[in-house]
C-alpha positions in Angstrom: 250.0 -3.9 -109.2 247.0 -2.7 -111.3 246.7 0.6 -109.0 250.6 1.5 -109.5 249.2 4.2 -112.1 247.6 6.1 -109.2 251.2 6.6 -107.6 253.5 6.6 -110.8 253.1 7.5 -114.5 249.4 8.9 -114.7 250.6 12.4 -115.3 250.4 12.1 -119.3 247.1 10.5 -118.8 246.0 13.6 -116.6 247.1 15.6 -119.4 245.4 14.2 -121.9 242.0 14.4 -119.7 242.6 17.8 -118.2 241.4 21.2 -118.8 243.7 24.2 -118.9 245.1 25.7 -115.7 242.5 27.3 -113.4 242.3 29.1 -110.3 243.4 26.9 -107.1 240.7 28.5 -105.2 237.9 27.4 -107.7 234.9 25.5 -106.0 234.4 22.1 -107.0 230.7 22.4 -106.6 228.6 23.6 -103.5 227.4 19.8 -102.4 231.0 18.4 -103.0 232.4 21.4 -101.3 230.0 20.8 -98.3 231.2 17.3 -98.0 234.7 18.3 -98.2 234.2 20.3 -95.3 233.2 17.8 -92.7 236.3 15.3 -93.5 239.7 15.5 -91.6 242.5 16.5 -94.0 244.5 13.4 -95.4 247.6 12.7 -93.3 250.4 14.0 -95.5 253.2 12.0 -96.6 255.7 14.7 -96.3 259.5 14.8 -95.5 261.9 17.4 -95.1 265.4 16.5 -96.4 267.9 19.3 -95.4 271.8 19.8 -94.9 273.6 22.8 -93.3 271.9 25.7 -95.3 268.8 24.4 -97.2 265.9 22.2 -97.3 263.9 20.2 -99.8 260.1 19.0 -99.0 259.1 15.7 -100.7 255.5 15.0 -100.8 254.2 11.8 -101.9 251.1 12.2 -104.2 248.0 10.3 -104.9 247.5 11.3 -109.0 243.6 10.9 -109.0 241.7 12.4 -105.9 238.2 13.0 -104.7 236.6 16.8 -104.1 236.2 15.6 -100.3 240.0 14.9 -100.1 240.4 18.8 -99.5 241.4 20.9 -97.8 244.9 19.8 -97.5 246.9 19.3 -94.6 248.2 22.6 -92.8 251.4 21.0 -93.1 251.5 20.9 -97.0 249.9 24.4 -97.1 253.0 25.6 -95.0 255.7 23.4 -97.0 254.2 25.0 -100.0 254.2 28.6 -98.5 257.9 28.1 -97.4 259.2 26.7 -100.9 260.4 29.1 -103.4 259.8 26.6 -106.1 257.9 23.4 -106.7 259.3 20.4 -108.7 256.9 17.8 -110.4 257.8 14.9 -112.2 256.9 16.5 -115.4 256.5 20.4 -115.7 253.0 22.0 -116.0 254.2 23.4 -119.4 255.0 20.1 -120.8 252.0 18.3 -118.9 249.2 20.7 -120.5 251.1 20.9 -124.0 248.3 20.8 -126.7 250.3 18.1 -128.6 250.7 15.9 -125.6 247.2 13.8 -126.3 248.4 13.0 -130.0 251.6 12.1 -128.7 249.8 9.7 -126.0 247.6 8.3 -128.5 250.6 7.5 -131.2 252.4 5.5 -128.3 249.1 3.5 -127.3 249.0 2.3 -131.0 250.6 -0.5 -132.3 253.4 0.6 -135.1 254.3 -3.1 -136.3 251.0 -4.3 -137.7 250.0 -6.3 -134.6 246.8 -6.1 -132.9 245.6 -6.6 -129.4 243.5 -9.8 -130.7 246.8 -11.2 -131.6 248.8 -10.4 -128.6 246.2 -11.5 -125.9 245.6 -15.2 -125.1 242.1 -16.6 -125.9 240.7 -16.5 -122.5 241.4 -12.7 -122.0 240.2 -11.8 -125.3 236.8 -13.2 -124.2 236.9 -11.6 -120.7 238.0 -8.4 -122.4 235.1 -8.2 -124.7 232.5 -9.3 -121.9 233.9 -6.0 -120.1 233.7 -4.0 -122.9 230.2 -4.9 -123.9 229.0 -3.8 -120.4 230.0 -0.2 -121.5 228.4 -0.7 -125.1 232.0 -1.3 -126.8 233.6 -4.3 -128.4 237.4 -5.9 -128.6 237.3 -4.7 -132.5 237.0 -1.2 -131.2 240.5 -1.2 -129.4 242.0 -3.6 -131.4 244.9 -1.2 -132.6 245.9 -0.4 -128.9 248.5 -1.9 -126.8 247.9 -3.8 -123.5 249.2 -1.3 -121.2 246.6 1.6 -122.4 243.5 -0.6 -122.4 244.4 -1.6 -118.6 245.0 1.9 -117.8 241.6 3.0 -119.4 239.8 0.8 -117.6 241.2 1.4 -114.2 240.6 5.1 -115.0 236.9 4.6 -116.1 236.3 2.6 -112.8 238.1 5.4 -110.7 236.3 8.2 -112.2 232.8 6.5 -111.9 233.7 6.8 -108.2 234.5 10.4 -108.3 238.3 10.3 -108.8 239.5 12.8 -111.1 243.2 13.8 -112.6 241.9 17.5 -112.2 241.5 17.1 -108.5 245.0 14.9 -108.1 247.7 16.4 -105.6 250.0 17.3 -108.5 247.3 19.3 -110.5 245.8 20.9 -107.5 249.5 22.3 -106.4 250.3 23.4 -109.9 247.5 25.7 -110.0 248.6 27.0 -106.7 252.1 27.5 -107.9 250.6 29.4 -111.0 248.2 31.5 -108.7 251.2 32.2 -106.3 253.7 33.2 -109.4 256.2 30.3 -107.9 258.1 28.5 -110.7 257.0 24.9 -111.6 259.5 22.7 -112.8 260.0 19.2 -113.9 262.2 16.2 -113.1 262.0 14.4 -116.6 260.2 15.1 -119.8 256.6 14.3 -120.8 258.2 11.9 -123.8 260.3 10.1 -121.2 257.1 9.2 -119.3 255.5 7.9 -122.5 258.7 6.1 -123.5 258.5 4.2 -120.3 255.0 3.0 -120.2 255.1 2.2 -123.9 258.5 0.1 -123.5 257.1 -2.4 -120.8 257.5 -6.0 -121.4 254.7 -7.4 -123.6 254.2 -10.4 -120.8 254.2 -7.8 -118.1 251.4 -5.6 -119.6 249.2 -8.6 -120.5 249.8 -10.1 -116.9 248.8 -6.5 -115.4 245.6 -6.6 -117.8 244.7 -10.2 -116.8 244.7 -8.9 -112.9 241.7 -6.4 -113.7 240.0 -8.8 -116.0 240.0 -11.8 -113.8 237.9 -10.1 -111.0 236.8 -6.5 -112.5 233.8 -6.6 -109.7 236.8 -6.4 -107.0 238.3 -3.2 -108.5 236.3 -0.4 -106.7 236.7 -2.0 -103.4 240.7 -2.3 -103.8 240.6 1.4 -105.2 238.7 2.3 -102.0 241.5 0.6 -100.0 244.6 1.9 -101.4 243.1 5.5 -101.4 242.4 5.0 -97.8 245.7 4.0 -97.0 247.3 7.1 -98.8 244.7 9.2 -96.8 245.8 7.9 -93.7 249.4 7.9 -94.5 249.6 3.8 -93.9 252.9 3.3 -95.0 253.2 -0.2 -94.5 249.8 -1.0 -96.6 251.0 1.5 -99.4 254.3 -0.2 -99.7 252.8 -3.8 -99.7 250.0 -3.0 -102.3 252.1 -0.5 -104.5 255.8 -1.1 -104.5 256.3 -4.9 -103.5 253.6 -6.2 -105.3 255.0 -4.6 -108.7 258.1 -5.3 -107.8 257.2 -9.2 -107.5 254.8 -9.5 -110.6 256.1 -7.5 -112.9 260.4 -6.7 -112.1 261.1 -5.6 -115.3 258.5 -2.7 -115.4 259.6 -2.0 -111.6 262.9 -1.5 -112.7 261.9 1.0 -115.4 259.2 2.8 -113.5 260.6 2.9 -110.1 264.2 2.2 -109.9 265.9 3.9 -112.6 263.5 7.1 -112.3 264.6 7.3 -108.7 268.1 7.1 -109.5 268.1 9.8 -112.1 266.1 12.1 -109.8 268.4 12.0 -107.0 271.1 14.0 -108.3 268.4 16.6 -109.2 267.3 16.7 -105.8 270.9 17.1 -104.4 271.3 19.8 -106.7 268.4 21.6 -105.1 270.0 20.9 -101.8 273.4 22.4 -103.1 271.8 25.7 -104.2 271.4 27.1 -100.9 270.9 30.7 -102.1 267.7 29.9 -104.2 265.8 29.0 -101.2 263.8 26.1 -100.1 262.0 23.5 -103.0 259.1 21.5 -102.7 259.1 18.3 -105.0 255.9 16.6 -105.5 255.9 12.9 -106.9 254.0 9.6 -107.1 253.7 8.1 -103.8 255.7 4.9 -104.7 258.9 6.7 -105.3 259.3 7.7 -101.6 258.8 4.0 -100.1 260.9 1.4 -99.2 264.7 1.0 -99.2 265.2 1.9 -103.1 262.8 5.0 -102.4 263.9 8.6 -102.8 263.7 9.1 -98.8 266.2 6.0 -97.8 268.4 7.1 -100.8 269.0 10.5 -99.6 269.5 9.3 -95.9 272.2 7.1 -97.2 273.7 10.2 -98.3 273.8 11.8 -95.1 271.2 14.4 -95.6 268.8 15.0 -92.6 265.5 13.3 -92.8 262.3 14.4 -90.8 258.7 13.6 -91.3 256.6 16.8 -91.6 253.3 15.5 -90.0 251.4 17.3 -87.1 248.6 14.5 -87.3 251.1 11.8 -86.8 251.6 10.1 -83.0 254.7 10.2 -81.2 257.0 7.6 -82.1 256.3 7.7 -85.8 259.4 7.1 -87.5 261.3 10.5 -88.4 259.0 12.5 -86.6 260.8 14.3 -83.9 260.0 14.1 -80.4 259.0 17.2 -78.5 261.8 18.9 -76.6 261.3 18.4 -72.9 262.2 21.6 -70.7 262.9 21.4 -67.2 260.3 23.4 -65.1 261.2 26.5 -63.2 261.4 26.7 -59.3 257.9 28.1 -59.3 256.6 24.8 -60.9 256.0 26.4 -64.5 257.7 25.1 -67.4 259.3 28.1 -69.6 258.2 28.4 -73.2 258.9 25.2 -75.4 261.5 25.9 -78.2 260.8 24.9 -81.6 260.8 21.2 -82.4 263.8 19.8 -84.3 261.6 18.7 -86.9 260.4 21.9 -87.9 256.7 20.8 -87.5 254.3 23.2 -88.7 252.5 25.2 -85.8 248.6 25.0 -85.7 247.8 28.6 -86.7 246.0 29.3 -90.1 248.6 28.3 -92.8 250.2 31.2 -95.3 248.5 29.5 -98.0 244.7 28.9 -97.4 243.9 28.0 -100.9 242.7 24.6 -100.0 239.8 24.0 -102.4 240.2 22.3 -105.7 239.0 23.3 -109.1 236.2 21.7 -110.5 236.8 18.6 -112.5 
């Protein structure tokens, strides 16, 4: 549960830490770029949802990535090139509003006279003090802050020490691409709604999530690497177990607010995109957890009768939703005619229309 922030609700944090939009082709340093070039692109968590005359691509994001997570799969490049607009959880205009950091910090502080020391159990205060002391800080310096913010700050601190950055996250990277290509970039919800959701989490669940971090802080880097590797390899079962199901079991009220209610609010907006057949296809980029499980966007849209296809050139035959190649009978001469394009509309292997695949420097 401690890493759910890498799938949902960290966009406002990214905005508070981010620089302005820059070129999608900016290089993240020669050494990092050289390392990136040697790695296979992440397997995309990308689906195509379509009706009779239009399509929406749904892409599962990891909000903090490393330089060597780029370039992206050509599948994503082609979905981007084929989409007339991009839809994010929050629009770039709101995310990069200069007033966001102040609003963010207002939400993070108590407004009822309480303090962190008052709401945390004694053993947890001691553990937090020990962790903070390693970084030259103390509990008194964060006493005005709520548990959710302290937990989030700790996770971000570890992730950034490991080379992860919100500026390199898939959302911000595609926002830069959209700005460079002149494509509209919209949002499914407002920044204030994201802030409200995090700030409204039940106090017992906030404390429980903070305790998970503080009980074994030395385990956090390995766990972060594991969940990042699962995202890179599109290990849906592991992602569902470590993100969605764990959160649903341990903090059910937070899960309801963070995942269920937002998915329900987003479905009509995605359906509207499909109804707008004359306005072109769209690429929707959301935290990966929103696509997972029976209550995720994929299964909800499948249940409404839309055609669902997995866009994944790197996936093996038999992967759910990836269409099988069309079998074409051989001619009398023994040669098979040229195969038709697969029903899944899988991208071809040639160079994608958009070749901007090196992220901006964090």
